[in-house]
XYZ file of C-alpha atoms in Angstrom:
447
model
C 123.580 70.997 110.269
C 125.344 72.355 107.352
C 128.183 70.515 106.017
C 130.682 72.627 103.882
C 133.905 71.658 102.018
C 136.426 74.533 101.512
C 139.275 73.468 99.114
C 142.247 74.959 99.951
C 144.035 75.179 103.572
C 146.023 78.605 102.855
C 145.162 81.512 104.641
C 141.826 82.185 102.387
C 140.636 78.853 103.117
C 141.302 78.862 106.954
C 139.772 82.344 107.069
C 136.693 81.077 105.458
C 136.466 78.030 107.718
C 136.817 80.315 110.722
C 134.236 82.421 109.678
C 131.609 79.668 108.802
C 132.104 78.105 112.313
C 132.029 81.288 114.242
C 128.877 82.481 112.695
C 126.951 79.410 112.175
C 126.519 77.177 115.155
C 125.481 74.135 113.105
C 128.328 74.397 110.343
C 130.688 71.305 109.929
C 133.485 72.421 107.716
C 135.880 69.890 105.904
C 139.067 71.803 104.718
C 140.524 69.767 101.778
C 143.895 70.155 100.332
C 145.702 68.260 97.409
C 148.696 68.155 99.677
C 149.285 66.305 102.866
C 150.163 69.473 104.753
C 148.016 72.342 105.366
C 148.821 76.351 105.358
C 149.333 76.800 101.717
C 151.827 79.669 100.657
C 152.589 80.325 104.212
C 154.105 77.000 104.258
C 155.255 76.822 100.813
C 155.431 80.593 99.929
C 156.917 82.337 102.954
C 160.886 82.454 102.642
C 162.369 80.348 105.366
C 164.043 83.195 106.985
C 161.025 85.182 107.509
C 159.868 83.363 110.874
C 157.499 86.089 112.075
C 155.420 85.808 108.983
C 155.857 81.920 109.111
C 154.432 82.048 112.579
C 151.060 82.617 111.049
C 150.820 79.004 111.095
C 150.144 79.093 114.632
C 146.708 81.211 114.089
C 145.958 79.128 111.098
C 146.396 76.177 113.295
C 143.868 76.949 115.974
C 141.069 77.127 112.888
C 141.895 73.598 111.864
C 142.010 72.134 115.269
C 138.445 73.755 115.983
C 135.876 70.990 116.899
C 133.810 71.406 114.066
C 136.413 71.754 111.143
C 138.569 68.725 109.820
C 141.765 68.874 107.710
C 141.592 66.236 104.955
C 145.025 66.294 103.037
C 146.014 64.350 100.065
C 142.573 65.097 98.373
C 142.930 66.260 94.765
C 139.778 68.008 93.374
C 139.430 67.817 89.561
C 139.973 65.242 86.984
C 142.647 63.453 88.645
C 140.904 63.458 92.018
C 137.291 64.250 93.085
C 135.308 65.951 90.348
C 133.528 69.212 91.054
C 130.208 67.653 90.354
C 130.905 64.696 92.836
C 132.208 67.067 95.586
C 128.785 68.931 95.367
C 127.039 65.717 95.996
C 128.845 65.433 99.234
C 128.327 68.641 100.782
C 125.755 71.269 100.993
C 128.203 74.015 99.849
C 131.722 74.099 98.385
C 133.965 76.895 98.736
C 137.096 77.101 96.597
C 139.995 78.742 97.563
C 142.866 77.181 95.310
C 144.731 80.274 94.742
C 146.914 81.148 91.683
C 148.782 77.948 90.847
C 151.105 79.315 88.017
C 153.346 81.958 87.172
C 153.181 84.720 84.357
C 155.741 84.271 81.507
C 157.605 87.034 79.716
C 156.906 85.831 76.303
C 160.403 86.494 75.140
C 163.125 84.819 73.145
C 165.154 82.357 75.012
C 163.101 82.161 78.218
C 163.028 78.469 77.994
C 167.141 78.038 78.030
C 168.525 75.928 80.922
C 169.179 78.382 83.718
C 166.012 80.474 83.101
C 163.462 79.586 86.066
C 160.211 81.152 87.304
C 160.769 82.705 90.936
C 157.722 80.327 91.785
C 160.047 76.994 90.964
C 162.722 78.590 93.070
C 160.594 79.524 95.932
C 159.177 75.997 95.785
C 162.660 74.189 95.896
C 163.853 76.155 98.990
C 160.449 75.837 100.559
C 160.422 72.042 100.101
C 157.261 71.894 98.176
C 156.694 68.175 96.957
C 156.148 69.062 93.407
C 159.275 71.375 93.476
C 161.853 70.753 90.466
C 165.139 69.088 91.337
C 168.116 70.801 92.552
C 170.181 72.502 89.822
C 169.379 76.007 89.915
C 172.678 77.297 91.171
C 174.669 74.879 88.773
C 177.361 77.107 87.089
C 176.065 80.315 88.114
C 178.180 83.302 89.310
C 175.819 86.000 88.476
C 171.912 86.108 88.795
C 169.093 88.222 87.460
C 165.745 88.645 88.893
C 163.244 90.187 86.864
C 160.467 92.033 88.813
C 160.453 94.360 91.532
C 157.644 92.898 93.970
C 158.255 91.389 97.122
C 158.703 87.725 95.810
C 161.690 89.270 93.733
C 163.061 90.605 96.777
C 162.422 87.224 98.544
C 164.472 85.398 95.930
C 167.165 88.088 95.608
C 167.671 87.948 99.510
C 167.780 84.264 99.623
C 170.675 84.257 96.899
C 172.686 86.374 99.117
C 171.915 84.377 102.352
C 174.806 82.549 103.957
C 174.577 78.973 105.717
C 174.820 80.419 108.933
C 171.690 82.474 108.577
C 169.856 79.798 106.962
C 170.593 76.688 108.997
C 168.305 77.794 111.971
C 165.475 77.828 109.604
C 163.185 74.728 108.148
C 164.946 75.023 104.626
C 165.321 71.595 103.254
C 168.881 69.994 103.819
C 169.402 69.856 100.017
C 168.388 73.353 99.428
C 170.886 74.844 102.356
C 173.753 72.863 101.037
C 173.426 74.151 97.668
C 173.011 77.806 98.813
C 176.013 77.379 101.113
C 178.120 76.255 98.432
C 176.709 79.032 95.839
C 179.178 80.969 93.774
C 176.810 83.544 92.761
C 178.227 86.909 93.781
C 176.382 89.412 91.727
C 172.385 89.713 91.726
C 170.565 92.139 89.746
C 166.896 92.756 90.657
C 165.401 94.649 87.389
C 162.186 96.470 86.775
C 160.969 98.028 83.570
C 159.276 100.891 85.359
C 160.628 103.600 87.757
C 161.612 103.118 91.575
C 158.483 104.931 92.546
C 156.349 102.382 91.146
C 158.025 99.503 92.469
C 155.671 96.728 94.203
C 158.070 95.817 97.125
C 156.876 96.678 100.580
C 159.579 99.014 102.346
C 159.967 96.553 105.295
C 161.172 93.818 102.628
C 163.271 96.452 100.810
C 165.275 97.345 103.924
C 165.923 93.919 104.851
C 168.412 93.579 101.731
C 170.579 96.366 103.244
C 170.833 94.155 106.381
C 172.168 91.255 104.922
C 175.813 90.294 106.218
C 178.509 90.830 103.837
C 176.229 92.069 101.031
C 176.286 95.485 99.215
C 173.143 97.072 97.921
C 173.862 99.493 95.129
C 171.289 101.878 93.053
C 172.277 103.740 89.954
C 171.648 107.505 90.770
C 171.176 108.180 87.256
C 168.048 105.731 87.138
C 166.540 107.441 90.148
C 166.791 110.616 88.416
C 164.861 109.628 85.416
C 161.790 109.075 87.655
C 160.201 112.386 87.998
C 158.682 111.207 91.387
C 162.128 110.548 93.084
C 163.036 114.301 92.726
C 160.198 115.202 95.145
C 158.867 111.997 96.920
C 156.747 114.181 99.327
C 153.866 113.791 96.901
C 153.771 110.186 96.772
C 151.673 107.813 98.702
C 153.389 106.805 102.149
C 154.477 103.362 100.835
C 156.182 104.552 97.757
C 157.735 107.566 99.332
C 159.397 105.391 101.969
C 160.755 102.911 99.408
C 162.155 105.980 97.320
C 163.864 107.594 100.324
C 165.593 104.144 101.003
C 166.611 103.819 97.451
C 168.085 107.423 97.477
C 169.986 106.661 100.568
C 171.624 103.491 98.800
C 172.162 105.537 95.716
C 174.231 108.157 97.772
C 176.381 105.389 99.724
C 179.914 104.921 99.038
C 180.939 101.686 97.517
C 182.208 98.941 99.604
C 183.645 95.321 99.092
C 181.329 92.459 99.978
C 181.142 88.949 99.186
C 177.453 89.610 97.522
C 176.567 92.857 95.463
C 172.800 93.325 94.994
C 172.239 95.872 92.353
C 168.882 97.584 91.943
C 168.048 98.443 88.210
C 165.011 100.361 86.979
C 163.520 101.329 83.391
C 165.057 98.263 81.838
C 162.423 96.000 79.894
C 163.659 92.364 79.338
C 163.687 91.514 75.342
C 165.632 88.526 75.031
C 167.693 85.664 77.107
C 171.030 85.254 75.556
C 172.533 81.849 75.207
C 176.245 81.080 76.048
C 177.496 77.517 75.822
C 173.955 75.804 75.715
C 172.326 77.996 78.503
C 171.342 81.467 79.503
C 174.496 83.577 79.745
C 172.977 87.084 79.522
C 169.792 88.926 79.561
C 169.231 91.814 76.781
C 167.240 94.643 78.080
C 165.879 97.726 76.488
C 165.829 101.006 78.169
C 162.639 102.477 78.931
C 161.781 105.985 80.031
C 158.816 107.492 81.380
C 155.822 108.341 79.146
C 154.488 111.217 81.029
C 151.214 109.242 81.614
C 152.274 106.933 84.505
C 153.599 104.360 81.972
C 156.956 104.045 80.102
C 157.919 103.912 76.458
C 160.808 102.368 74.690
C 163.859 103.891 73.611
C 165.755 101.611 71.029
C 168.728 101.470 73.459
C 169.660 98.175 74.595
C 171.999 96.581 77.422
C 173.252 93.229 78.201
C 173.413 91.917 81.715
C 175.424 88.843 82.437
C 173.626 86.075 84.175
C 173.918 82.180 84.269
C 170.704 82.153 86.290
C 167.468 84.131 85.627
C 164.540 84.322 87.828
C 161.264 85.761 86.358
C 159.075 87.186 88.991
C 156.226 88.934 87.271
C 153.181 87.642 88.908
C 151.166 84.493 89.395
C 148.159 83.410 87.479
C 144.968 81.289 88.365
C 144.500 78.274 86.341
C 141.062 76.620 85.594
C 139.529 73.902 87.564
C 137.836 71.465 85.616
C 134.111 71.638 86.470
C 134.233 75.351 87.350
C 133.818 78.197 85.055
C 136.962 80.436 84.484
C 137.583 83.879 82.903
C 141.062 83.502 81.095
C 141.221 87.343 81.017
C 141.714 87.718 84.545
C 142.653 84.057 85.638
C 139.655 84.015 88.002
C 136.344 82.175 88.750
C 133.384 84.574 87.823
C 131.493 85.342 90.736
C 128.970 87.814 92.640
C 130.181 88.545 96.004
C 131.922 85.072 96.024
C 128.832 83.303 94.780
C 130.236 81.228 91.599
C 128.436 82.289 88.350
C 127.608 80.035 85.291
C 126.718 81.888 82.337
C 126.002 84.695 84.415
C 123.723 83.251 86.797
C 124.431 82.615 90.547
C 125.032 78.783 91.105
C 123.577 77.917 94.577
C 126.174 76.194 96.609
C 129.414 77.125 94.833
C 131.674 79.954 96.226
C 135.118 81.365 95.953
C 137.555 83.156 98.042
C 141.185 84.232 97.923
C 143.293 84.627 94.604
C 140.893 82.470 92.562
C 138.214 85.063 93.464
C 139.929 88.159 93.139
C 143.505 87.643 91.401
C 146.765 87.372 92.946
C 146.769 90.645 94.470
C 147.175 91.833 98.162
C 148.983 90.554 101.222
C 147.955 87.465 103.646
C 146.049 89.819 105.664
C 143.821 90.872 102.466
C 142.290 87.346 102.439
C 140.367 88.301 105.708
C 137.754 90.686 104.320
C 137.913 88.432 101.019
C 136.727 85.504 102.948
C 134.261 87.347 105.066
C 132.353 88.584 101.919
C 132.075 84.784 100.856
C 131.178 83.638 104.197
C 128.390 86.484 104.313
C 127.018 85.325 100.987
C 127.162 81.671 102.062
C 125.442 82.090 105.282
C 122.525 84.005 103.719
C 122.037 81.194 101.318
C 122.299 78.840 104.215
C 118.492 77.939 104.714
C 117.935 76.838 101.243
C 121.151 74.838 101.072
C 120.689 72.934 104.178
C 117.632 71.147 102.916
C 119.590 69.013 100.171
C 120.333 65.600 100.772
C 124.084 64.804 101.630
C 125.872 61.778 102.986
C 126.471 61.706 106.850
C 130.357 61.001 106.323
C 131.732 62.222 102.998
C 135.056 60.607 104.045
C 133.472 57.150 103.384
C 132.529 58.194 99.723
C 136.087 59.543 99.361
C 137.580 56.174 100.603
C 135.141 54.351 98.133
C 136.635 56.488 95.301
C 140.204 55.389 96.143
C 141.104 58.665 98.009
C 142.393 57.720 101.599
C 142.571 61.572 103.046
C 145.457 62.548 105.498
C 143.923 63.622 108.614
C 145.060 65.963 111.317
C 146.815 63.078 113.154
C 148.935 62.482 109.912
C 149.738 65.904 109.512
C 150.960 65.866 113.273
C 153.141 62.868 112.349
C 154.799 64.669 109.667
C 155.613 67.493 112.086
C 157.112 65.043 114.252
C 158.922 63.464 111.388
C 160.387 67.054 110.380
C 161.412 67.549 114.002
C 163.271 64.277 114.340
C 164.885 64.957 110.610
C 166.346 68.243 112.233
C 167.803 66.648 115.250
C 169.471 64.058 113.046
C 171.244 66.955 111.205
C 171.798 69.009 114.231
C 169.311 71.431 113.283
C 165.848 72.538 114.422
C 162.886 71.451 112.295
C 163.973 70.721 108.999
C 160.814 70.101 106.011
C 160.669 66.840 104.553
C 161.141 67.414 100.828
C 159.146 64.817 98.747
C 155.752 63.119 98.545
C 157.286 59.823 99.380
C 158.757 60.909 102.751
C 155.818 63.220 103.499
C 153.314 60.358 102.933
C 155.409 57.638 104.876
C 155.479 59.890 107.750
C 151.558 60.538 107.532
C 150.975 56.861 107.353
C 152.677 56.513 110.838
C 150.345 58.996 112.388
C 147.154 57.029 110.904
C 145.493 55.157 113.820
């Protein structure tokens, strides 16, 4: 018997658990999560209107329902929960799949003005994350600026332009649906400091903007012309070439009237958020230009873009977990093929997978080969690890420490409560948005 804890129930954690039980017939895996709900960013990061991607939950469900895998929700790891050292006493091995829990900042004046938020906070709100900020993103906003040109930036831009008719069939929490339906935001600018050929969004996500009802997407042809790669995109990698082709089509399209106007802007670097009546009122950008070496240079020319809502989407970042080594330069745990390194040496029984291992890069599928490498390292060490003394039932020790995990039955009770809430509102499933309602529902499922 090899008893393993996987900390984190998102894709990287589930893929790790799957590999362990498939390749080791004696592996017993407990998947621990701070939240009472599984699936990580698939539940709390994928936009509610992306039903196909959200259906990945069904794949992850089969992992968590495996006879040698247990989901233990509501189990924080660290100083406010189970210390890392104590976790090592309860399991032969621990794999940390804790993701990248915070966002990068711009580091400019005015960033903390009311009306300025991270895209992570906005996503958490419309995804019903129980730690989400209170409603208030759209208060008084008529124009919005999204800083960043990756898929998350496209997601939040699209959500700002969605109407109630498109969002009502999703599981978006009712308060967020009501606020977005009443939103007066009509102008949305998504802005990048580099050129169109260097944008990080995928073509599929980009094209979706052009399919939104009553929404006009515009691109400034002069900004496309500034990017040398746009003149002859045939030399670009396929994904970048397709992006440029979509953007060129939009740049050449005639203007049309619409309720929402989405402007894609390039070669603009944010330098300051400007206050108007005690809150953000505009973003000051400096025009950049290609430097001939793949980067950009400043030009000393500035442009102010009005915005009462600013969402920064410039990347995620891992945070230290007390008791584990951490490299602040990369925001990751030092490792060798997934084995945690302490002072440069491998630590038996401690492993990492996912973003905390490699940084916030790739798509959901990237977690599969990442987890595969870590699983191979752990199983190569299994013979030495299995000899260590561990308790027969870690849950008993957790309960003795005052932590009563939410078991799979509790999660299924949350699912039923969300279906009941949706039915009461004349909708399908609607997410429970706060800790109290989630834990109350989970308790009803406890035998």
